[in-house]
PDB file of C-alpha atoms in Angstrom:
ATOM      1  CA  UNK A   1      -3.287 -34.639   5.583  1.00  0.00           C
ATOM      2  CA  UNK A   2      -6.208 -32.409   6.557  1.00  0.00           C
ATOM      3  CA  UNK A   3      -5.737 -29.171   8.483  1.00  0.00           C
ATOM      4  CA  UNK A   4      -7.467 -30.694  11.520  1.00  0.00           C
ATOM      5  CA  UNK A   5      -5.103 -33.672  11.396  1.00  0.00           C
ATOM      6  CA  UNK A   6      -2.074 -31.415  11.095  1.00  0.00           C
ATOM      7  CA  UNK A   7      -3.075 -29.245  14.037  1.00  0.00           C
ATOM      8  CA  UNK A   8      -3.720 -32.355  16.118  1.00  0.00           C
ATOM      9  CA  UNK A   9      -0.384 -33.916  15.204  1.00  0.00           C
ATOM     10  CA  UNK A  10       1.808 -30.824  15.176  1.00  0.00           C
ATOM     11  CA  UNK A  11       1.201 -28.037  17.712  1.00  0.00           C
ATOM     12  CA  UNK A  12       1.017 -24.636  16.095  1.00  0.00           C
ATOM     13  CA  UNK A  13       0.454 -25.835  12.532  1.00  0.00           C
ATOM     14  CA  UNK A  14      -3.248 -24.954  12.699  1.00  0.00           C
ATOM     15  CA  UNK A  15      -2.247 -21.405  13.573  1.00  0.00           C
ATOM     16  CA  UNK A  16      -0.009 -21.292  10.502  1.00  0.00           C
ATOM     17  CA  UNK A  17      -2.964 -22.350   8.364  1.00  0.00           C
ATOM     18  CA  UNK A  18      -4.964 -19.280   9.402  1.00  0.00           C
ATOM     19  CA  UNK A  19      -1.939 -17.007   9.839  1.00  0.00           C
ATOM     20  CA  UNK A  20      -1.256 -16.842   6.128  1.00  0.00           C
ATOM     21  CA  UNK A  21      -4.769 -15.514   5.403  1.00  0.00           C
ATOM     22  CA  UNK A  22      -4.292 -12.727   7.976  1.00  0.00           C
ATOM     23  CA  UNK A  23      -0.996 -11.924   6.244  1.00  0.00           C
ATOM     24  CA  UNK A  24      -2.795 -11.726   2.924  1.00  0.00           C
ATOM     25  CA  UNK A  25      -5.470  -9.495   4.411  1.00  0.00           C
ATOM     26  CA  UNK A  26      -2.888  -7.116   5.899  1.00  0.00           C
ATOM     27  CA  UNK A  27      -0.896  -6.885   2.673  1.00  0.00           C
ATOM     28  CA  UNK A  28      -4.081  -6.586   0.644  1.00  0.00           C
ATOM     29  CA  UNK A  29      -5.384  -3.697   2.779  1.00  0.00           C
ATOM     30  CA  UNK A  30      -2.021  -1.934   2.415  1.00  0.00           C
ATOM     31  CA  UNK A  31      -2.090  -2.407  -1.364  1.00  0.00           C
ATOM     32  CA  UNK A  32      -5.723  -1.316  -1.589  1.00  0.00           C
ATOM     33  CA  UNK A  33      -5.204   1.889   0.424  1.00  0.00           C
ATOM     34  CA  UNK A  34      -2.034   2.823  -1.463  1.00  0.00           C
ATOM     35  CA  UNK A  35      -3.679   2.322  -4.853  1.00  0.00           C
ATOM     36  CA  UNK A  36      -6.842   4.091  -3.736  1.00  0.00           C
ATOM     37  CA  UNK A  37      -4.827   7.088  -2.642  1.00  0.00           C
ATOM     38  CA  UNK A  38      -3.089   7.184  -6.006  1.00  0.00           C
ATOM     39  CA  UNK A  39      -6.357   7.337  -7.950  1.00  0.00           C
ATOM     40  CA  UNK A  40      -8.704   9.298  -5.703  1.00  0.00           C
ATOM     41  CA  UNK A  41      -6.773  12.566  -5.966  1.00  0.00           C
ATOM     42  CA  UNK A  42      -7.062  12.784  -9.772  1.00  0.00           C
ATOM     43  CA  UNK A  43     -10.788  13.287  -9.544  1.00  0.00           C
ATOM     44  CA  UNK A  44     -10.698  16.090  -6.999  1.00  0.00           C
ATOM     45  CA  UNK A  45      -7.865  18.207  -8.436  1.00  0.00           C
ATOM     46  CA  UNK A  46     -10.228  21.084  -9.370  1.00  0.00           C
ATOM     47  CA  UNK A  47     -11.516  21.213  -5.811  1.00  0.00           C
ATOM     48  CA  UNK A  48      -7.978  21.219  -4.440  1.00  0.00           C
ATOM     49  CA  UNK A  49      -7.018  23.961  -6.880  1.00  0.00           C
ATOM     50  CA  UNK A  50      -9.922  26.160  -5.737  1.00  0.00           C
ATOM     51  CA  UNK A  51      -9.311  25.419  -2.051  1.00  0.00           C
ATOM     52  CA  UNK A  52      -5.694  26.565  -2.218  1.00  0.00           C
ATOM     53  CA  UNK A  53      -6.202  29.197  -4.956  1.00  0.00           C
ATOM     54  CA  UNK A  54      -3.459  27.502  -6.895  1.00  0.00           C
ATOM     55  CA  UNK A  55      -2.922  27.225 -10.626  1.00  0.00           C
ATOM     56  CA  UNK A  56      -3.174  23.930 -12.496  1.00  0.00           C
ATOM     57  CA  UNK A  57       0.602  23.568 -12.899  1.00  0.00           C
ATOM     58  CA  UNK A  58       1.108  23.701  -9.136  1.00  0.00           C
ATOM     59  CA  UNK A  59      -1.779  21.366  -8.301  1.00  0.00           C
ATOM     60  CA  UNK A  60      -0.644  18.770 -10.874  1.00  0.00           C
ATOM     61  CA  UNK A  61       2.372  18.209  -8.584  1.00  0.00           C
ATOM     62  CA  UNK A  62      -0.014  16.677  -6.032  1.00  0.00           C
ATOM     63  CA  UNK A  63      -0.406  13.728  -8.430  1.00  0.00           C
ATOM     64  CA  UNK A  64       2.968  13.845 -10.133  1.00  0.00           C
ATOM     65  CA  UNK A  65       5.087  13.816  -6.966  1.00  0.00           C
ATOM     66  CA  UNK A  66       3.231  10.742  -5.706  1.00  0.00           C
ATOM     67  CA  UNK A  67       3.728   8.786  -8.931  1.00  0.00           C
ATOM     68  CA  UNK A  68       7.351   9.840  -9.293  1.00  0.00           C
ATOM     69  CA  UNK A  69       8.238   8.930  -5.722  1.00  0.00           C
ATOM     70  CA  UNK A  70       6.472   5.561  -5.700  1.00  0.00           C
ATOM     71  CA  UNK A  71       7.890   4.449  -9.037  1.00  0.00           C
ATOM     72  CA  UNK A  72      11.382   5.773  -8.239  1.00  0.00           C
ATOM     73  CA  UNK A  73      11.607   4.089  -4.837  1.00  0.00           C
ATOM     74  CA  UNK A  74      10.098   0.651  -5.429  1.00  0.00           C
ATOM     75  CA  UNK A  75      13.322  -1.157  -6.297  1.00  0.00           C
ATOM     76  CA  UNK A  76      15.530   0.363  -3.617  1.00  0.00           C
ATOM     77  CA  UNK A  77      12.909  -0.084  -0.879  1.00  0.00           C
ATOM     78  CA  UNK A  78      12.347  -3.682  -1.956  1.00  0.00           C
ATOM     79  CA  UNK A  79      16.068  -4.269  -1.669  1.00  0.00           C
ATOM     80  CA  UNK A  80      16.137  -2.542   1.717  1.00  0.00           C
ATOM     81  CA  UNK A  81      13.385  -4.977   2.755  1.00  0.00           C
ATOM     82  CA  UNK A  82      15.657  -7.866   1.643  1.00  0.00           C
ATOM     83  CA  UNK A  83      18.382  -6.512   3.905  1.00  0.00           C
ATOM     84  CA  UNK A  84      16.410  -5.232   6.932  1.00  0.00           C
ATOM     85  CA  UNK A  85      13.293  -7.390   6.876  1.00  0.00           C
ATOM     86  CA  UNK A  86      10.164  -7.165   4.750  1.00  0.00           C
ATOM     87  CA  UNK A  87       7.760  -7.057   7.699  1.00  0.00           C
ATOM     88  CA  UNK A  88       9.625  -4.132   9.314  1.00  0.00           C
ATOM     89  CA  UNK A  89       9.645  -2.200   6.024  1.00  0.00           C
ATOM     90  CA  UNK A  90       5.933  -2.930   5.374  1.00  0.00           C
ATOM     91  CA  UNK A  91       4.779  -1.921   8.856  1.00  0.00           C
ATOM     92  CA  UNK A  92       6.971   1.178   8.858  1.00  0.00           C
ATOM     93  CA  UNK A  93       5.674   2.105   5.415  1.00  0.00           C
ATOM     94  CA  UNK A  94       2.093   1.657   6.498  1.00  0.00           C
ATOM     95  CA  UNK A  95       2.714   3.909   9.514  1.00  0.00           C
ATOM     96  CA  UNK A  96       4.433   6.542   7.374  1.00  0.00           C
ATOM     97  CA  UNK A  97       1.587   6.396   4.886  1.00  0.00           C
ATOM     98  CA  UNK A  98      -1.103   6.851   7.543  1.00  0.00           C
ATOM     99  CA  UNK A  99       0.782   9.662   9.316  1.00  0.00           C
ATOM    100  CA  UNK A 100       1.407  11.535   6.062  1.00  0.00           C
ATOM    101  CA  UNK A 101      -2.236  11.037   5.059  1.00  0.00           C
ATOM    102  CA  UNK A 102      -3.219  12.874   8.204  1.00  0.00           C
ATOM    103  CA  UNK A 103      -0.809  15.672   7.377  1.00  0.00           C
ATOM    104  CA  UNK A 104      -2.128  15.844   3.795  1.00  0.00           C
ATOM    105  CA  UNK A 105      -5.686  16.079   5.071  1.00  0.00           C
ATOM    106  CA  UNK A 106      -4.750  18.993   7.331  1.00  0.00           C
ATOM    107  CA  UNK A 107      -2.537  20.770   4.779  1.00  0.00           C
ATOM    108  CA  UNK A 108      -2.894  24.526   4.884  1.00  0.00           C
ATOM    109  CA  UNK A 109      -1.244  25.207   1.529  1.00  0.00           C
ATOM    110  CA  UNK A 110      -0.500  23.557  -1.800  1.00  0.00           C
ATOM    111  CA  UNK A 111       3.241  23.174  -1.055  1.00  0.00           C
ATOM    112  CA  UNK A 112       2.414  21.516   2.294  1.00  0.00           C
ATOM    113  CA  UNK A 113       0.019  19.132   0.495  1.00  0.00           C
ATOM    114  CA  UNK A 114       2.657  18.320  -2.134  1.00  0.00           C
ATOM    115  CA  UNK A 115       5.253  17.603   0.570  1.00  0.00           C
ATOM    116  CA  UNK A 116       2.765  15.379   2.432  1.00  0.00           C
ATOM    117  CA  UNK A 117       2.006  13.507  -0.793  1.00  0.00           C
ATOM    118  CA  UNK A 118       5.736  12.923  -1.318  1.00  0.00           C
ATOM    119  CA  UNK A 119       5.956  11.419   2.144  1.00  0.00           C
ATOM    120  CA  UNK A 120       2.827   9.365   1.472  1.00  0.00           C
ATOM    121  CA  UNK A 121       4.535   7.980  -1.600  1.00  0.00           C
ATOM    122  CA  UNK A 122       7.532   6.893   0.448  1.00  0.00           C
ATOM    123  CA  UNK A 123       5.240   4.938   2.787  1.00  0.00           C
ATOM    124  CA  UNK A 124       3.239   3.583  -0.140  1.00  0.00           C
ATOM    125  CA  UNK A 125       6.389   2.416  -1.928  1.00  0.00           C
ATOM    126  CA  UNK A 126       7.545   0.661   1.248  1.00  0.00           C
ATOM    127  CA  UNK A 127       4.284  -1.307   1.434  1.00  0.00           C
ATOM    128  CA  UNK A 128       4.041  -2.020  -2.296  1.00  0.00           C
ATOM    129  CA  UNK A 129       7.672  -3.141  -2.575  1.00  0.00           C
ATOM    130  CA  UNK A 130       7.585  -5.508   0.412  1.00  0.00           C
ATOM    131  CA  UNK A 131       4.009  -6.890   0.324  1.00  0.00           C
ATOM    132  CA  UNK A 132       4.635  -9.545  -2.356  1.00  0.00           C
ATOM    133  CA  UNK A 133       7.730 -10.826  -0.526  1.00  0.00           C
ATOM    134  CA  UNK A 134       5.724 -11.198   2.685  1.00  0.00           C
ATOM    135  CA  UNK A 135       2.997 -13.122   0.842  1.00  0.00           C
ATOM    136  CA  UNK A 136       5.620 -15.333  -0.850  1.00  0.00           C
ATOM    137  CA  UNK A 137       7.053 -16.265   2.520  1.00  0.00           C
ATOM    138  CA  UNK A 138       3.667 -16.884   4.158  1.00  0.00           C
ATOM    139  CA  UNK A 139       2.132 -19.159   1.506  1.00  0.00           C
ATOM    140  CA  UNK A 140       3.287 -22.543   0.275  1.00  0.00           C
ATOM    141  CA  UNK A 141       4.275 -22.825  -3.375  1.00  0.00           C
ATOM    142  CA  UNK A 142       0.940 -24.467  -4.257  1.00  0.00           C
ATOM    143  CA  UNK A 143      -1.041 -21.414  -3.102  1.00  0.00           C
ATOM    144  CA  UNK A 144       1.427 -18.639  -3.836  1.00  0.00           C
ATOM    145  CA  UNK A 145      -0.010 -17.681  -7.202  1.00  0.00           C
ATOM    146  CA  UNK A 146      -3.504 -17.550  -5.843  1.00  0.00           C
ATOM    147  CA  UNK A 147      -2.456 -15.366  -2.931  1.00  0.00           C
ATOM    148  CA  UNK A 148      -0.435 -12.987  -5.117  1.00  0.00           C
ATOM    149  CA  UNK A 149      -3.382 -12.782  -7.500  1.00  0.00           C
ATOM    150  CA  UNK A 150      -5.737 -11.859  -4.676  1.00  0.00           C
ATOM    151  CA  UNK A 151      -3.367  -9.131  -3.481  1.00  0.00           C
ATOM    152  CA  UNK A 152      -3.124  -7.783  -7.036  1.00  0.00           C
ATOM    153  CA  UNK A 153      -6.906  -7.813  -7.274  1.00  0.00           C
ATOM    154  CA  UNK A 154      -7.128  -5.642  -4.161  1.00  0.00           C
ATOM    155  CA  UNK A 155      -4.610  -3.237  -5.723  1.00  0.00           C
ATOM    156  CA  UNK A 156      -6.730  -2.890  -8.838  1.00  0.00           C
ATOM    157  CA  UNK A 157      -9.917  -2.550  -6.794  1.00  0.00           C
ATOM    158  CA  UNK A 158      -8.264   0.424  -5.040  1.00  0.00           C
ATOM    159  CA  UNK A 159      -7.377   1.977  -8.378  1.00  0.00           C
ATOM    160  CA  UNK A 160     -10.930   1.420  -9.633  1.00  0.00           C
ATOM    161  CA  UNK A 161     -12.710   2.584  -6.496  1.00  0.00           C
ATOM    162  CA  UNK A 162     -10.773   5.835  -6.145  1.00  0.00           C
ATOM    163  CA  UNK A 163     -12.661   8.000  -8.643  1.00  0.00           C
ATOM    164  CA  UNK A 164     -16.028   6.709  -7.456  1.00  0.00           C
ATOM    165  CA  UNK A 165     -15.236   7.380  -3.815  1.00  0.00           C
ATOM    166  CA  UNK A 166     -13.988  10.845  -4.652  1.00  0.00           C
ATOM    167  CA  UNK A 167     -17.319  11.676  -6.283  1.00  0.00           C
ATOM    168  CA  UNK A 168     -16.276  11.471  -9.912  1.00  0.00           C
TER     169      UNK A 168
END
């Protein structure tokens, strides 16, 4: 049955056909931004160090705290999404990530930047842990692999684009 036939025979089905692609776009943007943020900072660590007059050991925590928090929280935040709802966790995580990005951009000291990066990682982990579950629910089994692959591609594009966008 073609999409046009389905939408004619079943009200709302046509909306479901396009809805899944919007879901993929939203999850993909969240994955892209989270990955981009993880890779962009590595390139500009010397600039951050000079800006805050901080030693290398202190500035390395800007990267390390993000990686530790994301990797340490993925499983528990994915499970929390199972219990409380994946969409709620994803949207909350995206909001936390964007808010903490603003705080990181306005940080007046290295410790403030490190704390903002820790909070960014919490938001990032919420999006990364719940995005695949949202895609799995939105796509039929025949398209699920394709959709998950596209989301993974956006993640790796974010990792790849980070150093270039930072000027490295």
